[in-house]
Amino acid sequence: MTFVRRSRFARRLASIAHAVPRLAALLSGAVLTLALAGCGSTPTPTYNLSAPSGFTAGGSGNGQMVVVAPTALAVLNTDKVMVEPGPGQVAYLSDAQWSDTLPALLQARTIQAFENASKLRRVARPGDGVNADYQLVIDIRTFALRITDQGPVAVVELSAKLIGTQSGRILAAQVFKAAVPAASTAGPVATAALDSAQEQVLVQMVRWASAKF
């Protein structure tokens, strides 16, 4: 009787020992399958904004200015491309994203726009060690593809303030806006329309600010 019990116990141990490698192999295969599935997912296409060039901006002053990183509400402080399906509604394109968060990207393109307008030695970022006379403060009011009865329209609206560094006073302020129709809501088309609208706004802003400093 004792021999029979031991034999059954031995057979069970042998069965478990035999099953363990198979179970490990199955688990390993499942993990590998999941990893490959994750690697095979299609990444969201990334798009950039461009700085306007081929234009001039006046201004005979010798002041230096820094462009502060633009402020924006949380819905715009992202790398997602915003869509306004209707009044008070917010969505994002699923087939497009910006190459950086919108405020960081817009700050870089604003500085480049000033540089392209022959203001290379007079404009910088905060923290560049420049003893600036002025600060350009920008608030992103709208930067979205707006769905209207006439079709999608890329709308960019920026509020700009020129502040004296020493006095801390607002010396000038203005709102700049541009709207460019988009043929569709597809990522490449929508981002191209938004890029065109922001270029128009930046040209207006650079010419306005350049005349002040």
PDB file of C-alpha atoms in Angstrom:
ATOM      1  CA  MET A   1       0.000   0.000   0.000  1.00  0.00           C
ATOM      2  CA  THR A   2       2.799   2.376   0.844  1.00  0.00           C
ATOM      3  CA  PHE A   3       4.556   1.514  -2.449  1.00  0.00           C
ATOM      4  CA  VAL A   4       1.447   2.341  -4.499  1.00  0.00           C
ATOM      5  CA  ARG A   5       1.062   5.787  -2.863  1.00  0.00           C
ATOM      6  CA  ARG A   6       4.696   6.600  -3.488  1.00  0.00           C
ATOM      7  CA  SER A   7       4.406   5.532  -7.127  1.00  0.00           C
ATOM      8  CA  ARG A   8       1.403   7.746  -7.732  1.00  0.00           C
ATOM      9  CA  PHE A   9       3.166  10.663  -6.075  1.00  0.00           C
ATOM     10  CA  ALA A  10       6.258  10.102  -8.224  1.00  0.00           C
ATOM     11  CA  ARG A  11       4.183   9.984 -11.374  1.00  0.00           C
ATOM     12  CA  ARG A  12       2.502  13.293 -10.457  1.00  0.00           C
ATOM     13  CA  LEU A  13       5.874  14.933  -9.816  1.00  0.00           C
ATOM     14  CA  ALA A  14       7.135  13.686 -13.160  1.00  0.00           C
ATOM     15  CA  SER A  15       4.029  15.005 -14.906  1.00  0.00           C
ATOM     16  CA  ILE A  16       4.437  18.461 -13.312  1.00  0.00           C
ATOM     17  CA  ALA A  17       8.125  18.581 -14.151  1.00  0.00           C
ATOM     18  CA  HIS A  18       7.330  17.705 -17.750  1.00  0.00           C
ATOM     19  CA  ALA A  19       4.614  20.368 -18.001  1.00  0.00           C
ATOM     20  CA  VAL A  20       6.662  23.244 -16.566  1.00  0.00           C
ATOM     21  CA  PRO A  21       8.949  23.710 -19.615  1.00  0.00           C
ATOM     22  CA  ARG A  22       5.958  23.578 -21.950  1.00  0.00           C
ATOM     23  CA  LEU A  23       4.115  26.192 -19.872  1.00  0.00           C
ATOM     24  CA  ALA A  24       7.185  28.424 -19.835  1.00  0.00           C
ATOM     25  CA  ALA A  25       7.489  28.118 -23.615  1.00  0.00           C
ATOM     26  CA  LEU A  26       3.826  29.000 -24.089  1.00  0.00           C
ATOM     27  CA  LEU A  27       4.131  32.055 -21.845  1.00  0.00           C
ATOM     28  CA  SER A  28       7.283  33.151 -23.638  1.00  0.00           C
ATOM     29  CA  GLY A  29       5.548  32.856 -26.987  1.00  0.00           C
ATOM     30  CA  ALA A  30       2.575  34.893 -25.764  1.00  0.00           C
ATOM     31  CA  VAL A  31       4.839  37.684 -24.489  1.00  0.00           C
ATOM     32  CA  LEU A  32       6.729  37.736 -27.781  1.00  0.00           C
ATOM     33  CA  THR A  33       3.481  37.925 -29.735  1.00  0.00           C
ATOM     34  CA  LEU A  34       2.309  40.894 -27.676  1.00  0.00           C
ATOM     35  CA  ALA A  35       5.649  42.656 -28.096  1.00  0.00           C
ATOM     36  CA  LEU A  36       5.559  42.198 -31.855  1.00  0.00           C
ATOM     37  CA  ALA A  37       1.984  43.445 -31.982  1.00  0.00           C
ATOM     38  CA  GLY A  38       3.047  46.593 -30.104  1.00  0.00           C
ATOM     39  CA  CYS A  39       5.982  47.161 -32.450  1.00  0.00           C
ATOM     40  CA  GLY A  40       3.743  46.787 -35.463  1.00  0.00           C
ATOM     41  CA  SER A  41       1.315  49.553 -34.453  1.00  0.00           C
ATOM     42  CA  THR A  42       1.293  52.509 -36.821  1.00  0.00           C
ATOM     43  CA  PRO A  43       2.736  55.705 -35.251  1.00  0.00           C
ATOM     44  CA  THR A  44       0.839  58.976 -35.565  1.00  0.00           C
ATOM     45  CA  PRO A  45       2.296  61.128 -38.381  1.00  0.00           C
ATOM     46  CA  THR A  46       4.152  64.174 -37.063  1.00  0.00           C
ATOM     47  CA  TYR A  47       3.993  67.640 -38.646  1.00  0.00           C
ATOM     48  CA  ASN A  48       5.960  70.828 -38.133  1.00  0.00           C
ATOM     49  CA  LEU A  49       5.286  74.548 -38.336  1.00  0.00           C
ATOM     50  CA  SER A  50       7.374  76.785 -40.573  1.00  0.00           C
ATOM     51  CA  ALA A  51       8.684  80.306 -40.026  1.00  0.00           C
ATOM     52  CA  PRO A  52       7.709  82.902 -42.644  1.00  0.00           C
ATOM     53  CA  SER A  53      10.519  84.285 -44.769  1.00  0.00           C
ATOM     54  CA  GLY A  54      10.957  86.608 -47.731  1.00  0.00           C
ATOM     55  CA  PHE A  55       9.411  89.610 -45.986  1.00  0.00           C
ATOM     56  CA  THR A  56      10.787  92.718 -44.336  1.00  0.00           C
ATOM     57  CA  ALA A  57       9.958  94.541 -41.126  1.00  0.00           C
ATOM     58  CA  GLY A  58      10.721  98.184 -40.378  1.00  0.00           C
ATOM     59  CA  GLY A  59      11.814  99.808 -37.167  1.00  0.00           C
ATOM     60  CA  SER A  60      14.858 101.986 -36.610  1.00  0.00           C
ATOM     61  CA  GLY A  61      15.395 101.424 -32.891  1.00  0.00           C
ATOM     62  CA  ASN A  62      18.364  99.635 -31.388  1.00  0.00           C
ATOM     63  CA  GLY A  63      16.533  97.823 -28.588  1.00  0.00           C
ATOM     64  CA  GLN A  64      16.797  94.105 -27.897  1.00  0.00           C
ATOM     65  CA  MET A  65      13.824  91.850 -27.228  1.00  0.00           C
ATOM     66  CA  VAL A  66      13.193  88.373 -25.836  1.00  0.00           C
ATOM     67  CA  VAL A  67      10.270  86.217 -26.939  1.00  0.00           C
ATOM     68  CA  VAL A  68       8.697  84.544 -23.927  1.00  0.00           C
ATOM     69  CA  ALA A  69       7.220  81.048 -24.338  1.00  0.00           C
ATOM     70  CA  PRO A  70       3.547  81.565 -25.310  1.00  0.00           C
ATOM     71  CA  THR A  71       0.834  80.772 -22.810  1.00  0.00           C
ATOM     72  CA  ALA A  72      -2.162  78.614 -23.689  1.00  0.00           C
ATOM     73  CA  LEU A  73      -5.057  76.777 -22.122  1.00  0.00           C
ATOM     74  CA  ALA A  74      -4.552  73.086 -21.389  1.00  0.00           C
ATOM     75  CA  VAL A  75      -6.426  72.047 -24.551  1.00  0.00           C
ATOM     76  CA  LEU A  76      -3.784  73.838 -26.643  1.00  0.00           C
ATOM     77  CA  ASN A  77      -0.743  73.155 -24.465  1.00  0.00           C
ATOM     78  CA  THR A  78      -0.122  69.840 -26.191  1.00  0.00           C
ATOM     79  CA  ASP A  79       1.322  68.300 -29.326  1.00  0.00           C
ATOM     80  CA  LYS A  80      -2.154  67.287 -30.503  1.00  0.00           C
ATOM     81  CA  VAL A  81      -3.834  69.072 -33.415  1.00  0.00           C
ATOM     82  CA  MET A  82      -7.008  70.662 -32.110  1.00  0.00           C
ATOM     83  CA  VAL A  83     -10.365  70.588 -33.910  1.00  0.00           C
ATOM     84  CA  GLU A  84     -13.473  72.607 -33.043  1.00  0.00           C
ATOM     85  CA  PRO A  85     -16.447  70.533 -34.318  1.00  0.00           C
ATOM     86  CA  GLY A  86     -18.888  73.119 -32.994  1.00  0.00           C
ATOM     87  CA  PRO A  87     -19.219  76.014 -30.539  1.00  0.00           C
ATOM     88  CA  GLY A  88     -17.597  75.066 -27.231  1.00  0.00           C
ATOM     89  CA  GLN A  89     -16.539  71.640 -28.531  1.00  0.00           C
ATOM     90  CA  VAL A  90     -12.975  70.341 -28.581  1.00  0.00           C
ATOM     91  CA  ALA A  91     -11.519  67.320 -30.369  1.00  0.00           C
ATOM     92  CA  TYR A  92      -8.168  66.312 -31.849  1.00  0.00           C
ATOM     93  CA  LEU A  93      -7.080  64.841 -35.158  1.00  0.00           C
ATOM     94  CA  SER A  94      -6.295  61.135 -34.885  1.00  0.00           C
ATOM     95  CA  ASP A  95      -3.954  61.106 -37.891  1.00  0.00           C
ATOM     96  CA  ALA A  96      -1.661  64.041 -37.046  1.00  0.00           C
ATOM     97  CA  GLN A  97       0.353  65.584 -34.225  1.00  0.00           C
ATOM     98  CA  TRP A  98       2.841  68.446 -33.889  1.00  0.00           C
ATOM     99  CA  SER A  99       6.566  67.813 -33.564  1.00  0.00           C
ATOM    100  CA  ASP A 100       6.550  69.504 -30.122  1.00  0.00           C
ATOM    101  CA  THR A 101       4.036  71.072 -27.785  1.00  0.00           C
ATOM    102  CA  LEU A 102       2.328  73.974 -29.559  1.00  0.00           C
ATOM    103  CA  PRO A 103       3.695  76.768 -27.270  1.00  0.00           C
ATOM    104  CA  ALA A 104       7.295  75.551 -27.625  1.00  0.00           C
ATOM    105  CA  LEU A 105       6.931  75.171 -31.381  1.00  0.00           C
ATOM    106  CA  LEU A 106       5.327  78.581 -31.793  1.00  0.00           C
ATOM    107  CA  GLN A 107       8.022  80.279 -29.694  1.00  0.00           C
ATOM    108  CA  ALA A 108      10.741  78.828 -31.926  1.00  0.00           C
ATOM    109  CA  ARG A 109       8.977  79.875 -35.136  1.00  0.00           C
ATOM    110  CA  THR A 110       8.300  83.381 -33.789  1.00  0.00           C
ATOM    111  CA  ILE A 111      11.994  83.929 -33.075  1.00  0.00           C
ATOM    112  CA  GLN A 112      12.901  82.572 -36.497  1.00  0.00           C
ATOM    113  CA  ALA A 113      10.362  84.908 -38.111  1.00  0.00           C
ATOM    114  CA  PHE A 114      12.040  87.916 -36.475  1.00  0.00           C
ATOM    115  CA  GLU A 115      15.421  86.628 -37.584  1.00  0.00           C
ATOM    116  CA  ASN A 116      14.178  86.153 -41.151  1.00  0.00           C
ATOM    117  CA  ALA A 117      13.015  89.784 -41.117  1.00  0.00           C
ATOM    118  CA  SER A 118      16.599  90.980 -40.481  1.00  0.00           C
ATOM    119  CA  LYS A 119      16.225  91.140 -36.685  1.00  0.00           C
ATOM    120  CA  LEU A 120      18.809  88.431 -36.057  1.00  0.00           C
ATOM    121  CA  ARG A 121      20.907  90.404 -33.559  1.00  0.00           C
ATOM    122  CA  ARG A 122      17.996  91.917 -31.668  1.00  0.00           C
ATOM    123  CA  VAL A 123      15.788  88.951 -30.708  1.00  0.00           C
ATOM    124  CA  ALA A 124      16.504  86.041 -28.341  1.00  0.00           C
ATOM    125  CA  ARG A 125      14.968  83.674 -25.814  1.00  0.00           C
ATOM    126  CA  PRO A 126      14.802  84.363 -22.079  1.00  0.00           C
ATOM    127  CA  GLY A 127      17.842  82.796 -20.466  1.00  0.00           C
ATOM    128  CA  ASP A 128      20.125  83.439 -23.445  1.00  0.00           C
ATOM    129  CA  GLY A 129      22.065  85.969 -21.398  1.00  0.00           C
ATOM    130  CA  VAL A 130      20.679  88.934 -23.362  1.00  0.00           C
ATOM    131  CA  ASN A 131      20.142  92.223 -21.536  1.00  0.00           C
ATOM    132  CA  ALA A 132      16.770  92.773 -23.161  1.00  0.00           C
ATOM    133  CA  ASP A 133      14.920  96.078 -23.299  1.00  0.00           C
ATOM    134  CA  TYR A 134      11.590  94.452 -24.186  1.00  0.00           C
ATOM    135  CA  GLN A 135       9.653  91.240 -23.728  1.00  0.00           C
ATOM    136  CA  LEU A 136       7.175  89.920 -26.260  1.00  0.00           C
ATOM    137  CA  VAL A 137       4.454  88.026 -24.403  1.00  0.00           C
ATOM    138  CA  ILE A 138       2.111  85.890 -26.515  1.00  0.00           C
ATOM    139  CA  ASP A 139      -1.114  84.145 -25.577  1.00  0.00           C
ATOM    140  CA  ILE A 140      -2.501  81.486 -27.922  1.00  0.00           C
ATOM    141  CA  ARG A 141      -6.210  82.186 -28.123  1.00  0.00           C
ATOM    142  CA  THR A 142      -7.032  79.826 -30.971  1.00  0.00           C
ATOM    143  CA  PHE A 143      -4.979  77.388 -32.991  1.00  0.00           C
ATOM    144  CA  ALA A 144      -7.442  74.898 -34.395  1.00  0.00           C
ATOM    145  CA  LEU A 145      -9.277  73.524 -37.373  1.00  0.00           C
ATOM    146  CA  ARG A 146     -12.785  74.957 -37.065  1.00  0.00           C
ATOM    147  CA  ILE A 147     -15.651  73.077 -38.702  1.00  0.00           C
ATOM    148  CA  THR A 148     -18.091  75.551 -40.296  1.00  0.00           C
ATOM    149  CA  ASP A 149     -21.065  75.331 -42.636  1.00  0.00           C
ATOM    150  CA  GLN A 150     -18.713  76.245 -45.483  1.00  0.00           C
ATOM    151  CA  GLY A 151     -16.237  73.526 -44.536  1.00  0.00           C
ATOM    152  CA  PRO A 152     -13.154  73.253 -42.301  1.00  0.00           C
ATOM    153  CA  VAL A 153     -11.165  76.441 -41.688  1.00  0.00           C
ATOM    154  CA  ALA A 154      -7.774  76.747 -40.004  1.00  0.00           C
ATOM    155  CA  VAL A 155      -8.013  79.557 -37.463  1.00  0.00           C
ATOM    156  CA  VAL A 156      -5.032  81.045 -35.628  1.00  0.00           C
ATOM    157  CA  GLU A 157      -5.490  83.901 -33.169  1.00  0.00           C
ATOM    158  CA  LEU A 158      -2.684  85.258 -30.993  1.00  0.00           C
ATOM    159  CA  SER A 159      -2.695  88.058 -28.437  1.00  0.00           C
ATOM    160  CA  ALA A 160       0.640  89.879 -28.166  1.00  0.00           C
ATOM    161  CA  LYS A 161       1.940  92.354 -25.597  1.00  0.00           C
ATOM    162  CA  LEU A 162       5.208  94.298 -25.746  1.00  0.00           C
ATOM    163  CA  ILE A 163       6.468  94.931 -22.204  1.00  0.00           C
ATOM    164  CA  GLY A 164       9.299  97.245 -21.125  1.00  0.00           C
ATOM    165  CA  THR A 165      11.752  95.190 -19.073  1.00  0.00           C
ATOM    166  CA  GLN A 166      12.812  98.040 -16.786  1.00  0.00           C
ATOM    167  CA  SER A 167       9.388  99.577 -16.209  1.00  0.00           C
ATOM    168  CA  GLY A 168       7.334  96.402 -16.349  1.00  0.00           C
ATOM    169  CA  ARG A 169       4.684  98.365 -18.226  1.00  0.00           C
ATOM    170  CA  ILE A 170       2.747  97.189 -21.270  1.00  0.00           C
ATOM    171  CA  LEU A 171       3.914  99.476 -24.058  1.00  0.00           C
ATOM    172  CA  ALA A 172       1.706  98.058 -26.813  1.00  0.00           C
ATOM    173  CA  ALA A 173      -0.795  95.254 -27.284  1.00  0.00           C
ATOM    174  CA  GLN A 174      -2.677  93.801 -30.217  1.00  0.00           C
ATOM    175  CA  VAL A 175      -4.562  90.707 -31.348  1.00  0.00           C
ATOM    176  CA  PHE A 176      -3.582  89.012 -34.606  1.00  0.00           C
ATOM    177  CA  LYS A 177      -5.796  86.585 -36.472  1.00  0.00           C
ATOM    178  CA  ALA A 178      -5.837  84.674 -39.743  1.00  0.00           C
ATOM    179  CA  ALA A 179      -8.174  82.074 -41.239  1.00  0.00           C
ATOM    180  CA  VAL A 180      -7.301  79.710 -44.079  1.00  0.00           C
ATOM    181  CA  PRO A 181      -9.841  77.294 -45.637  1.00  0.00           C
ATOM    182  CA  ALA A 182      -8.847  73.630 -45.600  1.00  0.00           C
ATOM    183  CA  ALA A 183      -9.934  71.219 -48.300  1.00  0.00           C
ATOM    184  CA  SER A 184     -10.514  68.455 -45.737  1.00  0.00           C
ATOM    185  CA  THR A 185      -9.849  67.383 -42.172  1.00  0.00           C
ATOM    186  CA  ALA A 186      -7.135  64.927 -43.213  1.00  0.00           C
ATOM    187  CA  GLY A 187      -3.933  65.364 -41.219  1.00  0.00           C
ATOM    188  CA  PRO A 188      -1.635  66.619 -44.018  1.00  0.00           C
ATOM    189  CA  VAL A 189      -4.257  69.038 -45.347  1.00  0.00           C
ATOM    190  CA  ALA A 190      -5.357  70.365 -41.955  1.00  0.00           C
ATOM    191  CA  THR A 191      -1.821  70.935 -40.655  1.00  0.00           C
ATOM    192  CA  ALA A 192      -0.802  72.652 -43.891  1.00  0.00           C
ATOM    193  CA  ALA A 193      -3.725  75.076 -43.554  1.00  0.00           C
ATOM    194  CA  LEU A 194      -2.860  75.781 -39.907  1.00  0.00           C
ATOM    195  CA  ASP A 195       0.769  76.358 -40.870  1.00  0.00           C
ATOM    196  CA  SER A 196      -0.294  78.848 -43.537  1.00  0.00           C
ATOM    197  CA  ALA A 197      -2.534  80.698 -41.069  1.00  0.00           C
ATOM    198  CA  GLN A 198       0.186  80.939 -38.422  1.00  0.00           C
ATOM    199  CA  GLU A 199       2.665  82.259 -40.990  1.00  0.00           C
ATOM    200  CA  GLN A 200       0.253  85.082 -41.843  1.00  0.00           C
ATOM    201  CA  VAL A 201      -0.156  85.889 -38.151  1.00  0.00           C
ATOM    202  CA  LEU A 202       3.585  85.868 -37.513  1.00  0.00           C
ATOM    203  CA  VAL A 203       4.260  88.268 -40.385  1.00  0.00           C
ATOM    204  CA  GLN A 204       1.683  90.684 -38.947  1.00  0.00           C
ATOM    205  CA  MET A 205       3.125  90.349 -35.440  1.00  0.00           C
ATOM    206  CA  VAL A 206       6.758  90.771 -36.488  1.00  0.00           C
ATOM    207  CA  ARG A 207       5.998  93.928 -38.470  1.00  0.00           C
ATOM    208  CA  TRP A 208       3.944  95.343 -35.602  1.00  0.00           C
ATOM    209  CA  ALA A 209       6.531  94.614 -32.892  1.00  0.00           C
ATOM    210  CA  SER A 210       9.502  95.694 -35.028  1.00  0.00           C
ATOM    211  CA  ALA A 211       8.042  99.148 -35.378  1.00  0.00           C
ATOM    212  CA  LYS A 212       7.975  99.475 -31.568  1.00  0.00           C
ATOM    213  CA  PHE A 213      11.553  98.593 -30.603  1.00  0.00           C
TER     214      PHE A 213
END
